[in-house]
């Protein structure tokens, strides 16, 4: 059994939070650059130019890319042969999150659902983090992190279709969600689509799909083809950068699919803004 | 599409010349307010009480910035999604405010109020928080400090880049832009 110090996890998570808030990942930066070159609308082109300039300023001056520094979302794979020494893994991730948000002057955006009271003063900075655990083989801990903003989360939607809806029904639903969203989720966006599973499995899959690096292709050729079709359909909507009209509404569509019940076809669409702040470490 | 340099407070002469799609570099004092602050401001207007700042010619920025680092006036400060302020904005415009800065589409009531009272809805680039934060030269909380990032701030901006989304003639850049680039099968 391998032992990892509690404090090592806290520090690793803290560093992920701090770095991700100010450094746009290379895959996202490259995808935006390509979008700027291909965008036909001069207005949208200028918006994307500002986004790249923003990324340069954020990196060089260590300023948050966006004032919405998000809720901290983690997907954690814990090896069966690893033990945290001196505390619980969940606590270490939460402590690292709080320290990262505080030390880097990030915004505390977590609040009570109805009173809207900010939870910074009771639980700590931007807690609790949203953590999805999985148990896997081995003696390592694999942590994927993303700072998830509210604007793009607000337009996300899930629906359980009857099986007869098929691929066409799913494509139409994705188009409808993005069309209704317009400029609100800060396009050019990445679209995570969870297909199959149960209601909640589809939702979690659509979230996890957003953690995949831009520019990568789905391992399943059928899904890779569906991603292409959806991206094409979305970009025909004409929404453009920040909704100002253009040909590059989405940078990518990422699908995660699962086997499902014979009676249902669950679909979830989770949207990520252009500031796709995500990172990945293995301890 | 024209480019203008304007200084606040805005007059009706300023706003009536602007058209959807125009780019404006805005300088001067503007005020920040989001959901919770708007509710309080509109409650004060309806109760006939005095506001924490003069609405006449004012520009309201929908933003909840990150905390400033030591020595900086403000942290990152890009726009938040505007529709959440739709139920409050017509009242603000009716009582003299001339501009709003945010992102995302507005309701028909807000667009109508822009036409009637000579107001402009400007869009700033969402997610460009580092870039836009640098255009803010000073910031001071003038009301509701307990709201944290949602408190009302008086901020001074210099060449703050915005685009006219809804003008005083009923035009909407989001609709116009989308119609131009939509591909119909």
CSV table of C-alpha atoms in Angstrom, one decimal:
chain,number,residue,atom,x,y,z
A,1,UNK,CA,0.0,0.0,0.0
A,2,UNK,CA,1.5,3.3,-1.1
A,3,UNK,CA,1.0,6.2,1.3
A,4,UNK,CA,0.7,9.8,0.2
A,5,UNK,CA,0.9,12.7,2.7
A,6,UNK,CA,-2.3,14.7,3.1
A,7,UNK,CA,-0.3,17.9,2.7
A,8,UNK,CA,1.0,16.8,-0.7
A,9,UNK,CA,-2.5,16.6,-2.0
A,10,UNK,CA,-3.4,19.9,-0.6
A,11,UNK,CA,-0.4,21.6,-2.2
A,12,UNK,CA,-1.0,19.9,-5.5
A,13,UNK,CA,-4.6,20.9,-5.7
A,14,UNK,CA,-3.8,24.5,-4.6
A,15,UNK,CA,-1.3,24.8,-7.4
A,16,UNK,CA,-3.8,23.5,-10.0
A,17,UNK,CA,-6.3,26.1,-8.9
A,18,UNK,CA,-3.8,29.0,-9.0
A,19,UNK,CA,-2.2,28.0,-12.3
A,20,UNK,CA,-5.5,27.3,-14.1
A,21,UNK,CA,-7.1,30.6,-13.2
A,22,UNK,CA,-4.5,32.6,-15.0
A,23,UNK,CA,-3.1,30.2,-17.7
A,24,UNK,CA,-5.4,29.4,-20.6
A,25,UNK,CA,-4.5,25.8,-21.5
A,26,UNK,CA,-2.5,25.4,-24.7
A,27,UNK,CA,-5.3,23.3,-26.4
A,28,UNK,CA,-7.8,26.1,-25.8
A,29,UNK,CA,-5.4,28.9,-26.9
A,30,UNK,CA,-4.6,27.0,-30.1
A,31,UNK,CA,-8.3,26.3,-30.8
A,32,UNK,CA,-9.1,30.0,-30.4
A,33,UNK,CA,-6.2,31.0,-32.7
A,34,UNK,CA,-7.5,28.7,-35.3
A,35,UNK,CA,-11.0,30.0,-34.9
A,36,UNK,CA,-9.8,33.6,-35.3
A,37,UNK,CA,-8.2,32.7,-38.6
A,38,UNK,CA,-11.3,30.9,-39.9
A,39,UNK,CA,-14.0,33.3,-38.6
A,40,UNK,CA,-15.6,35.2,-41.4
A,41,UNK,CA,-17.2,38.0,-39.4
A,42,UNK,CA,-14.9,40.9,-38.6
A,43,UNK,CA,-16.8,41.6,-35.4
A,44,UNK,CA,-16.4,38.1,-34.1
A,45,UNK,CA,-12.7,38.0,-35.3
A,46,UNK,CA,-12.1,41.1,-33.1
A,47,UNK,CA,-13.8,39.5,-30.1
A,48,UNK,CA,-11.5,36.4,-30.4
A,49,UNK,CA,-8.5,38.7,-30.9
A,50,UNK,CA,-9.4,40.3,-27.5
A,51,UNK,CA,-9.7,36.8,-26.0
A,52,UNK,CA,-6.2,35.9,-27.1
A,53,UNK,CA,-4.8,39.3,-25.8
A,54,UNK,CA,-6.7,38.7,-22.6
A,55,UNK,CA,-5.0,35.2,-22.2
A,56,UNK,CA,-1.6,36.8,-22.8
A,57,UNK,CA,-2.2,39.5,-20.2
A,58,UNK,CA,-3.6,37.0,-17.7
A,59,UNK,CA,-0.5,34.8,-18.1
A,60,UNK,CA,2.1,37.5,-18.0
A,61,UNK,CA,0.6,39.5,-15.1
A,62,UNK,CA,-0.9,36.6,-13.2
A,63,UNK,CA,-4.4,38.0,-13.4
A,64,UNK,CA,-7.5,35.7,-13.5
A,65,UNK,CA,-8.6,35.1,-17.1
A,66,UNK,CA,-12.2,35.8,-16.1
A,67,UNK,CA,-13.8,37.3,-13.0
A,68,UNK,CA,-16.0,34.3,-12.9
A,69,UNK,CA,-13.3,32.0,-11.5
A,70,UNK,CA,-16.0,29.3,-11.3
A,71,UNK,CA,-16.9,26.5,-9.0
A,72,UNK,CA,-14.1,24.0,-8.6
A,73,UNK,CA,-15.0,20.7,-10.3
A,74,UNK,CA,-12.9,17.6,-9.9
A,75,UNK,CA,-12.9,14.1,-11.4
A,76,UNK,CA,-10.7,12.0,-9.2
A,77,UNK,CA,-9.5,8.4,-9.9
A,78,UNK,CA,-8.2,6.8,-6.7
A,79,UNK,CA,-6.0,3.7,-7.1
A,80,UNK,CA,-7.0,0.8,-4.8
A,81,UNK,CA,-3.5,0.5,-3.4
A,82,UNK,CA,-3.1,4.1,-2.2
A,83,UNK,CA,-3.8,5.6,1.2
A,84,UNK,CA,-3.8,9.2,2.3
A,85,UNK,CA,-1.7,9.7,5.5
A,86,UNK,CA,-3.0,12.2,8.0
A,87,UNK,CA,-6.5,12.9,6.7
A,88,UNK,CA,-9.2,12.3,4.2
A,89,UNK,CA,-8.7,12.7,0.4
A,90,UNK,CA,-11.9,14.7,0.1
A,91,UNK,CA,-10.8,17.1,2.9
A,92,UNK,CA,-7.4,17.5,1.2
A,93,UNK,CA,-9.1,18.5,-2.1
A,94,UNK,CA,-11.4,21.0,-0.4
A,95,UNK,CA,-8.5,22.5,1.6
A,96,UNK,CA,-6.4,22.8,-1.5
A,97,UNK,CA,-9.3,24.5,-3.3
A,98,UNK,CA,-9.9,27.0,-0.5
A,99,UNK,CA,-6.2,27.9,-0.2
A,100,UNK,CA,-5.8,28.2,-4.0
A,101,UNK,CA,-8.8,30.6,-4.3
A,102,UNK,CA,-7.7,32.7,-1.4
A,103,UNK,CA,-4.0,33.0,-2.2
A,104,UNK,CA,-4.6,33.9,-5.9
A,105,UNK,CA,-7.4,36.4,-5.1
A,106,UNK,CA,-10.0,34.5,-7.0
A,107,UNK,CA,-13.7,35.2,-6.6
A,108,UNK,CA,-15.7,33.2,-4.0
A,109,UNK,CA,-18.7,32.3,-6.1
A,110,UNK,CA,-20.4,29.6,-3.9
A,111,UNK,CA,-23.6,30.6,-2.2
A,112,UNK,CA,-26.7,29.2,-0.6
A,113,UNK,CA,-29.4,28.4,-3.2
A,114,UNK,CA,-32.2,30.6,-1.8
A,115,UNK,CA,-30.8,33.1,0.6
A,116,UNK,CA,-27.8,33.6,-1.8
A,117,UNK,CA,-25.5,34.0,1.2
A,118,UNK,CA,-21.9,33.6,0.2
A,119,UNK,CA,-20.4,30.5,1.9
A,120,UNK,CA,-16.9,31.9,2.1
A,121,UNK,CA,-17.4,32.9,5.7
A,122,UNK,CA,-18.8,29.6,7.0
A,123,UNK,CA,-17.2,26.9,4.9
A,124,UNK,CA,-14.1,28.7,3.6
A,125,UNK,CA,-13.2,30.1,0.2
A,126,UNK,CA,-15.5,28.7,-2.6
A,127,UNK,CA,-16.4,25.5,-0.8
A,128,UNK,CA,-17.5,22.7,-1.1
A,129,UNK,CA,-15.8,21.7,-4.3
A,130,UNK,CA,-17.7,19.5,-6.6
A,131,UNK,CA,-15.9,16.2,-6.6
A,132,UNK,CA,-16.6,13.0,-8.6
A,133,UNK,CA,-14.7,10.0,-7.3
A,134,UNK,CA,-13.9,6.7,-9.0
A,135,UNK,CA,-11.9,3.7,-7.7
A,136,UNK,CA,-9.4,2.2,-10.1
A,137,UNK,CA,-6.5,-0.2,-10.2
A,138,UNK,CA,-3.0,0.9,-9.1
A,139,UNK,CA,-1.3,3.1,-6.5
A,140,UNK,CA,-1.8,6.6,-8.0
A,141,UNK,CA,-4.3,9.4,-7.6
A,142,UNK,CA,-5.4,11.0,-10.9
A,143,UNK,CA,-7.0,14.4,-10.6
A,144,UNK,CA,-8.7,16.3,-13.4
A,145,UNK,CA,-9.8,19.8,-12.5
A,146,UNK,CA,-11.8,22.5,-14.2
A,147,UNK,CA,-13.0,26.0,-13.1
A,148,UNK,CA,-16.6,26.0,-14.2
A,149,UNK,CA,-18.2,29.4,-14.8
A,150,UNK,CA,-21.9,30.1,-14.2
A,151,UNK,CA,-22.9,31.7,-17.6
A,152,UNK,CA,-22.3,28.5,-19.6
A,153,UNK,CA,-23.7,26.3,-16.9
A,154,UNK,CA,-27.0,28.2,-16.9
A,155,UNK,CA,-27.8,27.3,-20.5
A,156,UNK,CA,-27.0,23.5,-20.0
A,157,UNK,CA,-29.9,21.1,-20.2
A,158,UNK,CA,-30.8,17.4,-19.9
A,159,UNK,CA,-33.7,15.3,-21.3
A,160,UNK,CA,-34.6,11.7,-21.4
A,161,UNK,CA,-35.9,10.8,-24.9
A,162,UNK,CA,-37.8,7.7,-25.9
A,163,UNK,CA,-35.4,5.4,-27.9
A,164,UNK,CA,-37.2,6.2,-31.2
A,165,UNK,CA,-35.8,9.8,-31.1
A,166,UNK,CA,-32.5,8.2,-32.3
A,167,UNK,CA,-29.5,10.2,-33.6
A,168,UNK,CA,-31.7,12.7,-35.3
A,169,UNK,CA,-33.5,13.5,-32.1
A,170,UNK,CA,-30.3,13.9,-30.2
A,171,UNK,CA,-28.8,16.2,-32.9
A,172,UNK,CA,-31.9,18.4,-32.9
A,173,UNK,CA,-31.8,18.7,-29.1
A,174,UNK,CA,-28.2,19.8,-29.1
A,175,UNK,CA,-28.9,22.4,-31.8
A,176,UNK,CA,-32.0,23.6,-29.8
A,177,UNK,CA,-30.0,24.1,-26.6
A,178,UNK,CA,-27.2,26.0,-28.3
A,179,UNK,CA,-29.6,28.1,-30.4
A,180,UNK,CA,-31.6,29.2,-27.4
A,181,UNK,CA,-28.4,30.0,-25.5
A,182,UNK,CA,-27.2,32.5,-28.1
A,183,UNK,CA,-24.3,34.6,-26.8
A,184,UNK,CA,-25.1,34.0,-23.1
A,185,UNK,CA,-22.6,31.1,-22.6
A,186,UNK,CA,-19.7,33.2,-24.0
A,187,UNK,CA,-19.0,31.5,-27.4
A,188,UNK,CA,-17.0,30.2,-29.0
A,189,UNK,CA,-18.0,27.4,-26.8
A,190,UNK,CA,-17.1,23.7,-26.2
A,191,UNK,CA,-20.2,21.5,-26.1
A,192,UNK,CA,-20.2,18.4,-23.8
A,193,UNK,CA,-22.8,15.8,-24.8
A,194,UNK,CA,-23.6,12.9,-22.5
A,195,UNK,CA,-25.5,10.2,-24.2
A,196,UNK,CA,-27.1,7.1,-22.6
A,197,UNK,CA,-26.7,5.8,-19.1
A,198,UNK,CA,-29.3,7.0,-16.6
A,199,UNK,CA,-30.5,10.6,-16.1
A,200,UNK,CA,-27.6,11.5,-13.8
A,201,UNK,CA,-25.0,9.4,-15.7
A,202,UNK,CA,-25.8,11.4,-18.8
A,203,UNK,CA,-25.3,14.7,-16.9
A,204,UNK,CA,-22.0,13.6,-15.3
A,205,UNK,CA,-20.7,12.3,-18.7
A,206,UNK,CA,-21.6,15.6,-20.4
A,207,UNK,CA,-19.5,17.4,-17.8
A,208,UNK,CA,-16.6,15.0,-18.0
A,209,UNK,CA,-16.6,15.3,-21.8
A,210,UNK,CA,-15.6,19.0,-21.3
A,211,UNK,CA,-12.4,17.9,-19.6
A,212,UNK,CA,-11.1,16.3,-22.8
A,213,UNK,CA,-8.4,18.2,-24.6
A,214,UNK,CA,-9.6,20.3,-27.6
A,215,UNK,CA,-8.4,18.9,-30.9
A,216,UNK,CA,-8.6,15.2,-29.8
A,217,UNK,CA,-10.9,12.8,-31.6
A,218,UNK,CA,-13.4,10.5,-30.0
A,219,UNK,CA,-12.1,6.9,-29.7
A,220,UNK,CA,-15.3,5.5,-31.0
A,221,UNK,CA,-15.5,6.2,-34.8
A,222,UNK,CA,-19.4,6.4,-34.7
A,223,UNK,CA,-19.2,9.0,-32.0
A,224,UNK,CA,-16.4,10.9,-33.7
A,225,UNK,CA,-18.6,11.2,-36.8
A,226,UNK,CA,-21.5,12.4,-34.7
A,227,UNK,CA,-19.3,15.0,-33.0
A,228,UNK,CA,-18.4,16.3,-36.5
A,229,UNK,CA,-22.0,16.5,-37.6
A,230,UNK,CA,-23.1,18.3,-34.4
A,231,UNK,CA,-20.2,20.8,-34.7
A,232,UNK,CA,-21.1,21.6,-38.2
A,233,UNK,CA,-24.8,22.0,-37.4
A,234,UNK,CA,-24.0,24.3,-34.4
A,235,UNK,CA,-21.7,26.5,-36.5
A,236,UNK,CA,-24.4,26.9,-39.1
A,237,UNK,CA,-26.5,28.7,-36.5
A,238,UNK,CA,-24.5,31.9,-37.1
A,239,UNK,CA,-24.3,32.9,-33.4
A,240,UNK,CA,-20.6,33.7,-33.5
A,241,UNK,CA,-18.2,35.0,-30.8
A,242,UNK,CA,-20.2,36.5,-27.9
A,243,UNK,CA,-23.3,36.1,-30.0
A,244,UNK,CA,-22.4,39.0,-32.3
A,245,UNK,CA,-22.9,36.9,-35.5
A,246,UNK,CA,-20.3,34.6,-37.1
A,247,UNK,CA,-19.2,31.3,-38.3
A,248,UNK,CA,-17.4,30.0,-35.2
A,249,UNK,CA,-20.0,29.4,-32.5
A,250,UNK,CA,-18.3,26.3,-31.1
A,251,UNK,CA,-14.7,25.1,-31.0
A,252,UNK,CA,-15.6,21.5,-30.5
A,253,UNK,CA,-18.3,19.0,-29.6
A,254,UNK,CA,-17.2,16.2,-27.2
A,255,UNK,CA,-19.4,13.2,-26.6
A,256,UNK,CA,-19.3,10.6,-23.9
A,257,UNK,CA,-21.7,7.7,-24.3
A,258,UNK,CA,-22.9,4.9,-22.1
A,259,UNK,CA,-25.1,1.8,-22.4
A,260,UNK,CA,-28.7,2.7,-21.3
A,261,UNK,CA,-32.1,1.2,-20.4
A,262,UNK,CA,-34.1,-0.4,-23.2
A,263,UNK,CA,-36.9,2.1,-22.5
A,264,UNK,CA,-34.8,5.3,-22.6
A,265,UNK,CA,-32.3,7.5,-24.4
A,266,UNK,CA,-31.0,10.1,-21.9
A,267,UNK,CA,-29.1,13.1,-23.3
A,268,UNK,CA,-27.4,15.9,-21.5
A,269,UNK,CA,-25.8,19.0,-23.0
A,270,UNK,CA,-23.2,20.8,-20.8
A,271,UNK,CA,-21.7,24.0,-22.2
A,272,UNK,CA,-18.3,25.3,-21.6
A,273,UNK,CA,-17.4,29.0,-22.4
A,274,UNK,CA,-14.3,29.9,-24.5
A,275,UNK,CA,-12.3,30.2,-21.3
A,276,UNK,CA,-12.0,26.4,-20.9
A,277,UNK,CA,-9.8,26.3,-17.8
A,278,UNK,CA,-8.9,22.7,-17.2
A,279,UNK,CA,-5.9,20.7,-16.1
A,280,UNK,CA,-4.8,17.3,-15.1
A,281,UNK,CA,-2.2,15.8,-12.7
A,282,UNK,CA,-1.2,12.4,-11.4
A,283,UNK,CA,0.2,12.0,-7.9
B,1,UNK,CA,-20.0,50.5,-38.2
B,2,UNK,CA,-18.4,53.6,-36.6
B,3,UNK,CA,-16.0,54.1,-33.7
B,4,UNK,CA,-16.6,56.7,-31.0
B,5,UNK,CA,-14.8,57.9,-28.0
B,6,UNK,CA,-17.4,58.9,-25.3
B,7,UNK,CA,-17.1,60.2,-21.8
B,8,UNK,CA,-19.6,59.7,-19.0
B,9,UNK,CA,-22.1,61.0,-18.0
B,10,UNK,CA,-23.8,60.3,-21.4
B,11,UNK,CA,-26.3,62.7,-22.9
B,12,UNK,CA,-29.2,61.9,-25.1
B,13,UNK,CA,-27.2,63.5,-27.9
B,14,UNK,CA,-24.5,60.9,-27.3
B,15,UNK,CA,-26.8,57.9,-27.3
B,16,UNK,CA,-29.1,58.9,-30.2
B,17,UNK,CA,-26.1,59.0,-32.6
B,18,UNK,CA,-25.1,55.4,-31.8
B,19,UNK,CA,-26.1,52.4,-34.0
B,20,UNK,CA,-26.0,48.7,-33.3
B,21,UNK,CA,-22.6,47.4,-34.2
B,22,UNK,CA,-20.7,50.7,-33.4
B,23,UNK,CA,-17.6,50.4,-31.3
B,24,UNK,CA,-17.3,52.8,-28.4
B,25,UNK,CA,-14.2,53.5,-26.2
B,26,UNK,CA,-15.8,54.6,-23.0
B,27,UNK,CA,-14.0,56.8,-20.4
B,28,UNK,CA,-15.1,58.4,-17.1
B,29,UNK,CA,-17.0,57.2,-14.1
B,30,UNK,CA,-19.4,54.2,-14.3
B,31,UNK,CA,-21.1,52.2,-11.7
B,32,UNK,CA,-21.2,48.5,-11.1
B,33,UNK,CA,-24.3,46.6,-10.1
B,34,UNK,CA,-25.5,43.0,-10.4
B,35,UNK,CA,-28.7,41.1,-9.4
B,36,UNK,CA,-28.9,41.9,-5.7
B,37,UNK,CA,-27.8,45.5,-6.0
B,38,UNK,CA,-30.3,46.1,-8.8
B,39,UNK,CA,-33.1,44.9,-6.6
B,40,UNK,CA,-32.1,47.3,-3.9
B,41,UNK,CA,-31.7,50.3,-6.2
B,42,UNK,CA,-35.1,49.7,-7.8
B,43,UNK,CA,-36.7,49.3,-4.4
B,44,UNK,CA,-35.3,52.7,-3.5
B,45,UNK,CA,-36.5,54.3,-6.7
B,46,UNK,CA,-40.0,52.9,-6.1
B,47,UNK,CA,-40.0,54.1,-2.5
B,48,UNK,CA,-39.0,57.6,-3.7
B,49,UNK,CA,-35.7,57.5,-1.7
B,50,UNK,CA,-32.3,58.8,-2.6
B,51,UNK,CA,-29.9,56.5,-4.5
B,52,UNK,CA,-26.2,56.0,-3.6
B,53,UNK,CA,-25.3,57.8,-6.9
B,54,UNK,CA,-26.8,60.1,-9.5
B,55,UNK,CA,-28.7,58.1,-12.1
B,56,UNK,CA,-28.8,61.0,-14.7
B,57,UNK,CA,-26.6,60.0,-17.7
B,58,UNK,CA,-25.1,57.1,-15.7
B,59,UNK,CA,-23.7,53.9,-17.2
B,60,UNK,CA,-24.2,50.7,-15.2
B,61,UNK,CA,-21.7,47.9,-15.6
B,62,UNK,CA,-23.1,44.4,-14.8
B,63,UNK,CA,-20.0,42.9,-13.2
B,64,UNK,CA,-18.8,41.1,-10.0
B,65,UNK,CA,-15.0,41.5,-10.1
B,66,UNK,CA,-12.4,39.2,-8.4
B,67,UNK,CA,-10.8,40.8,-5.3
B,68,UNK,CA,-7.9,43.2,-6.2
B,69,UNK,CA,-4.3,42.1,-5.6
B,70,UNK,CA,-2.4,44.4,-3.3
B,71,UNK,CA,-1.7,47.7,-5.1
B,72,UNK,CA,-4.4,47.2,-7.8
B,73,UNK,CA,-7.7,49.1,-7.9
B,74,UNK,CA,-9.7,46.0,-8.9
B,75,UNK,CA,-9.2,42.4,-10.0
B,76,UNK,CA,-10.5,40.8,-13.2
B,77,UNK,CA,-13.7,42.5,-14.3
B,78,UNK,CA,-15.5,41.2,-17.4
B,79,UNK,CA,-19.3,41.4,-17.9
B,80,UNK,CA,-21.8,39.0,-16.4
B,81,UNK,CA,-24.9,37.8,-18.3
B,82,UNK,CA,-27.4,40.6,-18.6
B,83,UNK,CA,-30.9,39.0,-18.8
B,84,UNK,CA,-30.9,38.6,-15.0
B,85,UNK,CA,-31.2,42.4,-14.8
B,86,UNK,CA,-34.0,42.6,-17.4
B,87,UNK,CA,-36.8,43.2,-14.9
B,88,UNK,CA,-34.9,46.1,-13.3
B,89,UNK,CA,-33.3,47.9,-16.3
B,90,UNK,CA,-36.4,49.7,-17.7
B,91,UNK,CA,-36.9,51.4,-14.3
B,92,UNK,CA,-33.3,52.5,-14.3
B,93,UNK,CA,-33.5,53.9,-17.8
B,94,UNK,CA,-36.8,55.7,-17.0
B,95,UNK,CA,-35.1,57.5,-14.2
B,96,UNK,CA,-32.2,58.8,-16.2
B,97,UNK,CA,-29.6,56.1,-16.6
B,98,UNK,CA,-28.4,56.1,-20.2
B,99,UNK,CA,-26.3,53.0,-20.6
B,100,UNK,CA,-25.8,49.4,-19.5
B,101,UNK,CA,-22.7,47.2,-20.1
B,102,UNK,CA,-23.1,43.4,-20.0
B,103,UNK,CA,-23.2,40.4,-22.2
B,104,UNK,CA,-26.1,38.4,-23.8
B,105,UNK,CA,-29.5,39.2,-25.1
B,106,UNK,CA,-32.1,41.4,-23.5
B,107,UNK,CA,-35.9,41.3,-23.2
B,108,UNK,CA,-38.2,43.2,-25.5
B,109,UNK,CA,-39.1,45.4,-22.5
B,110,UNK,CA,-35.5,46.5,-22.2
B,111,UNK,CA,-35.1,47.1,-25.9
B,112,UNK,CA,-38.3,49.2,-25.9
B,113,UNK,CA,-37.1,51.2,-22.9
B,114,UNK,CA,-33.8,52.0,-24.8
B,115,UNK,CA,-35.9,53.5,-27.6
B,116,UNK,CA,-38.2,55.4,-25.3
B,117,UNK,CA,-35.7,56.8,-22.9
B,118,UNK,CA,-32.6,57.1,-25.2
B,119,UNK,CA,-30.6,54.3,-23.5
B,120,UNK,CA,-28.0,52.0,-25.0
B,121,UNK,CA,-27.1,48.4,-24.2
B,122,UNK,CA,-23.4,47.9,-24.7
B,123,UNK,CA,-21.8,44.5,-24.9
B,124,UNK,CA,-18.3,43.9,-23.5
B,125,UNK,CA,-16.3,40.8,-24.3
B,126,UNK,CA,-17.3,38.2,-21.7
B,127,UNK,CA,-14.4,36.3,-20.3
B,128,UNK,CA,-11.9,39.0,-21.1
B,129,UNK,CA,-11.7,39.9,-17.4
B,130,UNK,CA,-7.9,40.5,-17.3
B,131,UNK,CA,-8.0,42.8,-20.3
B,132,UNK,CA,-11.1,44.8,-19.1
B,133,UNK,CA,-9.9,44.9,-15.5
B,134,UNK,CA,-6.8,46.8,-16.7
B,135,UNK,CA,-9.0,49.6,-18.2
B,136,UNK,CA,-10.3,50.3,-14.8
B,137,UNK,CA,-8.2,53.0,-13.2
B,138,UNK,CA,-9.9,53.3,-9.8
B,139,UNK,CA,-12.6,51.6,-7.9
B,140,UNK,CA,-14.5,52.4,-4.7
B,141,UNK,CA,-17.3,50.5,-3.0
B,142,UNK,CA,-20.1,53.1,-2.5
B,143,UNK,CA,-23.0,51.0,-1.4
B,144,UNK,CA,-23.9,47.5,-0.1
B,145,UNK,CA,-20.4,46.3,0.9
B,146,UNK,CA,-22.0,43.2,2.5
B,147,UNK,CA,-22.8,42.0,-1.0
B,148,UNK,CA,-19.1,41.3,-1.6
B,149,UNK,CA,-18.5,41.0,-5.4
B,150,UNK,CA,-22.0,42.3,-5.9
B,151,UNK,CA,-21.5,45.5,-4.0
B,152,UNK,CA,-22.1,48.8,-5.9
B,153,UNK,CA,-18.7,50.3,-7.0
B,154,UNK,CA,-17.9,53.7,-8.5
B,155,UNK,CA,-15.2,52.9,-11.0
B,156,UNK,CA,-13.2,55.1,-13.4
B,157,UNK,CA,-12.5,53.7,-16.8
B,158,UNK,CA,-10.2,54.7,-19.6
B,159,UNK,CA,-10.9,53.6,-23.2
B,160,UNK,CA,-13.1,50.7,-22.0
B,161,UNK,CA,-13.9,48.8,-25.3
B,162,UNK,CA,-17.7,48.1,-25.8
B,163,UNK,CA,-19.9,47.4,-28.8
B,164,UNK,CA,-23.5,48.8,-29.2
B,165,UNK,CA,-25.9,45.8,-29.0
B,166,UNK,CA,-29.2,47.6,-28.6
B,167,UNK,CA,-29.5,51.2,-29.9
B,168,UNK,CA,-32.2,53.8,-29.5
B,169,UNK,CA,-33.8,52.8,-32.8
B,170,UNK,CA,-34.8,49.3,-31.8
B,171,UNK,CA,-31.9,47.6,-33.6
B,172,UNK,CA,-30.3,44.4,-32.1
B,173,UNK,CA,-26.8,43.4,-33.1
B,174,UNK,CA,-27.3,39.8,-31.9
B,175,UNK,CA,-30.3,39.4,-34.3
B,176,UNK,CA,-28.6,41.3,-37.1
B,177,UNK,CA,-25.3,39.4,-36.8
B,178,UNK,CA,-26.9,36.0,-36.5
B,179,UNK,CA,-29.2,36.6,-39.5
B,180,UNK,CA,-26.2,37.5,-41.6
B,181,UNK,CA,-24.2,34.4,-40.8
B,182,UNK,CA,-26.9,31.8,-40.3
B,183,UNK,CA,-26.7,28.9,-42.9
B,184,UNK,CA,-30.2,27.6,-43.7
B,185,UNK,CA,-30.3,24.1,-45.3
